[in-house]
PDB file of C-alpha atoms in Angstrom:
ATOM      1  CA  MET L  57       0.000   0.000   0.000  1.00 88.00           C
ATOM      2  CA  GLN L  58       1.246   3.453  -0.855  1.00 95.00           C
ATOM      3  CA  GLN L  59       2.162   5.740   2.036  1.00 97.00           C
ATOM      4  CA  VAL L  60       1.620   9.469   2.463  1.00 97.00           C
ATOM      5  CA  LYS L  61       3.097  11.788   5.079  1.00 97.00           C
ATOM      6  CA  VAL L  62       0.725  13.829   7.223  1.00 96.00           C
ATOM      7  CA  SER L  63       2.475  16.943   5.926  1.00 95.00           C
ATOM      8  CA  ASP L  64       1.613  15.914   2.343  1.00 96.00           C
ATOM      9  CA  LEU L  65      -2.115  15.497   3.007  1.00 97.00           C
ATOM     10  CA  THR L  66      -4.542  18.184   1.912  1.00 96.00           C
ATOM     11  CA  PRO L  67      -5.175  20.950   4.460  1.00 96.00           C
ATOM     12  CA  GLU L  68      -8.683  19.550   4.937  1.00 96.00           C
ATOM     13  CA  ALA L  69      -7.321  16.078   5.737  1.00 97.00           C
ATOM     14  CA  GLN L  70      -4.843  17.584   8.189  1.00 96.00           C
ATOM     15  CA  THR L  71      -7.716  19.441   9.871  1.00 95.00           C
ATOM     16  CA  THR L  72      -9.732  16.226  10.147  1.00 96.00           C
ATOM     17  CA  LEU L  73      -6.756  14.450  11.741  1.00 96.00           C
ATOM     18  CA  GLN L  74      -6.395  17.274  14.264  1.00 95.00           C
ATOM     19  CA  GLN L  75     -10.105  17.014  15.087  1.00 95.00           C
ATOM     20  CA  ILE L  76      -9.789  13.246  15.596  1.00 95.00           C
ATOM     21  CA  GLN L  77      -6.733  13.613  17.823  1.00 93.00           C
ATOM     22  CA  SER L  78      -8.406  16.262  19.954  1.00 93.00           C
ATOM     23  CA  GLY L  79     -11.697  14.359  20.186  1.00 88.00           C
ATOM     24  CA  GLY L  80     -13.357  17.424  18.722  1.00 79.00           C
ATOM     25  CA  SER L  81     -16.747  17.856  17.202  1.00 84.00           C
ATOM     26  CA  PHE L  82     -17.291  16.716  13.634  1.00 89.00           C
ATOM     27  CA  PRO L  83     -19.455  18.216  10.892  1.00 86.00           C
ATOM     28  CA  TYR L  84     -21.262  15.012   9.871  1.00 91.00           C
ATOM     29  CA  LEU L  85     -23.355  12.541  11.833  1.00 91.00           C
ATOM     30  CA  GLN L  86     -21.512   9.645  10.190  1.00 93.00           C
ATOM     31  CA  ASP L  87     -18.116  10.805  11.482  1.00 96.00           C
ATOM     32  CA  GLY L  88     -16.763   8.317  13.991  1.00 95.00           C
ATOM     33  CA  SER L  89     -18.968   5.518  12.710  1.00 96.00           C
ATOM     34  CA  VAL L  90     -17.724   2.003  12.052  1.00 97.00           C
ATOM     35  CA  PHE L  91     -16.009   1.461   8.717  1.00 97.00           C
ATOM     36  CA  LYS L  92     -16.815  -2.124   7.776  1.00 97.00           C
ATOM     37  CA  ASN L  93     -14.035  -2.599   5.207  1.00 97.00           C
ATOM     38  CA  LEU L  94     -16.450  -4.433   2.907  1.00 94.00           C
ATOM     39  CA  GLU L  95     -14.120  -3.745  -0.017  1.00 92.00           C
ATOM     40  CA  LYS L  96     -11.273  -5.539   1.849  1.00 95.00           C
ATOM     41  CA  LYS L  97      -8.826  -2.817   0.774  1.00 96.00           C
ATOM     42  CA  LEU L  98      -7.501  -2.527   4.342  1.00 98.00           C
ATOM     43  CA  PRO L  99      -6.137  -5.385   6.454  1.00 97.00           C
ATOM     44  CA  VAL L 100      -9.004  -7.643   7.556  1.00 97.00           C
ATOM     45  CA  LYS L 101      -9.842  -7.003  11.200  1.00 97.00           C
ATOM     46  CA  PRO L 102     -12.854  -7.559  13.497  1.00 96.00           C
ATOM     47  CA  LEU L 103     -16.012  -5.632  12.589  1.00 93.00           C
ATOM     48  CA  ASN L 104     -15.648  -2.636  14.926  1.00 95.00           C
ATOM     49  CA  TYR L 105     -11.911  -2.191  14.375  1.00 98.00           C
ATOM     50  CA  TYR L 106     -12.027   0.786  11.987  1.00 98.00           C
ATOM     51  CA  LEU L 107     -13.774   4.154  12.330  1.00 97.00           C
ATOM     52  CA  GLU L 108     -14.254   6.607   9.476  1.00 97.00           C
ATOM     53  CA  TYR L 109     -14.272  10.392   9.302  1.00 97.00           C
ATOM     54  CA  THR L 110     -15.201  12.787   6.519  1.00 96.00           C
ATOM     55  CA  VAL L 111     -12.541  14.979   4.961  1.00 96.00           C
ATOM     56  CA  GLU L 112     -14.185  18.127   3.641  1.00 93.00           C
ATOM     57  CA  THR L 113     -14.122  18.503  -0.129  1.00 91.00           C
ATOM     58  CA  PRO L 114     -14.304  22.181  -1.132  1.00 89.00           C
ATOM     59  CA  GLY L 115     -17.155  22.791  -3.552  1.00 86.00           C
ATOM     60  CA  SER L 116     -18.824  19.429  -2.970  1.00 87.00           C
ATOM     61  CA  PRO L 117     -22.571  19.615  -2.280  1.00 86.00           C
ATOM     62  CA  ASP L 118     -22.358  16.556   0.000  1.00 89.00           C
ATOM     63  CA  ARG L 119     -19.743  14.695   2.063  1.00 90.00           C
ATOM     64  CA  GLY L 120     -17.620  14.093  -1.012  1.00 92.00           C
ATOM     65  CA  ALA L 121     -15.343  11.093  -1.527  1.00 94.00           C
ATOM     66  CA  ARG L 122     -12.515  11.818   0.893  1.00 97.00           C
ATOM     67  CA  ARG L 123     -12.222   9.955   4.193  1.00 97.00           C
ATOM     68  CA  ILE L 124      -9.784   9.171   6.954  1.00 98.00           C
ATOM     69  CA  VAL L 125     -10.089   5.719   8.489  1.00 98.00           C
ATOM     70  CA  ILE L 126      -8.534   4.998  11.882  1.00 97.00           C
ATOM     71  CA  GLY L 127      -7.737   1.528  13.215  1.00 98.00           C
ATOM     72  CA  GLN L 128      -7.845   0.600  16.886  1.00 97.00           C
ATOM     73  CA  GLY L 129      -4.107  -0.090  16.722  1.00 96.00           C
ATOM     74  CA  GLY L 130      -3.429   3.526  15.716  1.00 95.00           C
ATOM     75  CA  GLU L 131      -3.250   2.957  11.969  1.00 97.00           C
ATOM     76  CA  ILE L 132      -4.382   5.854   9.821  1.00 98.00           C
ATOM     77  CA  TYR L 133      -5.568   5.530   6.229  1.00 98.00           C
ATOM     78  CA  TYR L 134      -6.662   8.139   3.709  1.00 98.00           C
ATOM     79  CA  THR L 135      -8.872   7.692   0.650  1.00 97.00           C
ATOM     80  CA  ASP L 136      -9.792  10.383  -1.832  1.00 96.00           C
ATOM     81  CA  ASP L 137     -11.893   8.107  -4.057  1.00 95.00           C
ATOM     82  CA  HIS L 138     -14.516   6.777  -1.633  1.00 93.00           C
ATOM     83  CA  TYR L 139     -12.767   3.542  -0.590  1.00 95.00           C
ATOM     84  CA  ASN L 140     -11.519   2.464  -4.032  1.00 95.00           C
ATOM     85  CA  SER L 141      -7.941   2.931  -2.859  1.00 96.00           C
ATOM     86  CA  PHE L 142      -6.154   3.882   0.352  1.00 98.00           C
ATOM     87  CA  GLN L 143      -2.865   5.373   1.392  1.00 98.00           C
ATOM     88  CA  GLU L 144      -1.359   4.629   4.775  1.00 98.00           C
ATOM     89  CA  VAL L 145      -0.713   7.895   6.616  1.00 98.00           C
ATOM     90  CA  VAL L 146       2.705   8.074   8.255  1.00 96.00           C
ATOM     91  CA  THR L 147       4.077  10.704  10.603  1.00 84.00           C
ATOM     92  CA  THR L 148       7.742  10.517   9.565  1.00 71.00           C
TER      93      THR L 148
END
């Protein structure tokens, strides 16, 4: 899986990560809900292992296609194509 540094994410994705880390409020009801990994694009884990969060898409009339998915083990994944592909987010 391709990796991306936090510093190389879009400003909106960086904002979403900051909100997640601070336990802040989120703009969409679905934020923080279970990501089921039905597409099996992420490592297979128990059902409630992953949570998903919306990454704002400027100009989009809805939630758009960008998401951050967090694993219980601290893994962070980013998709900009609504789960068709993921990048692992790394801090170094």
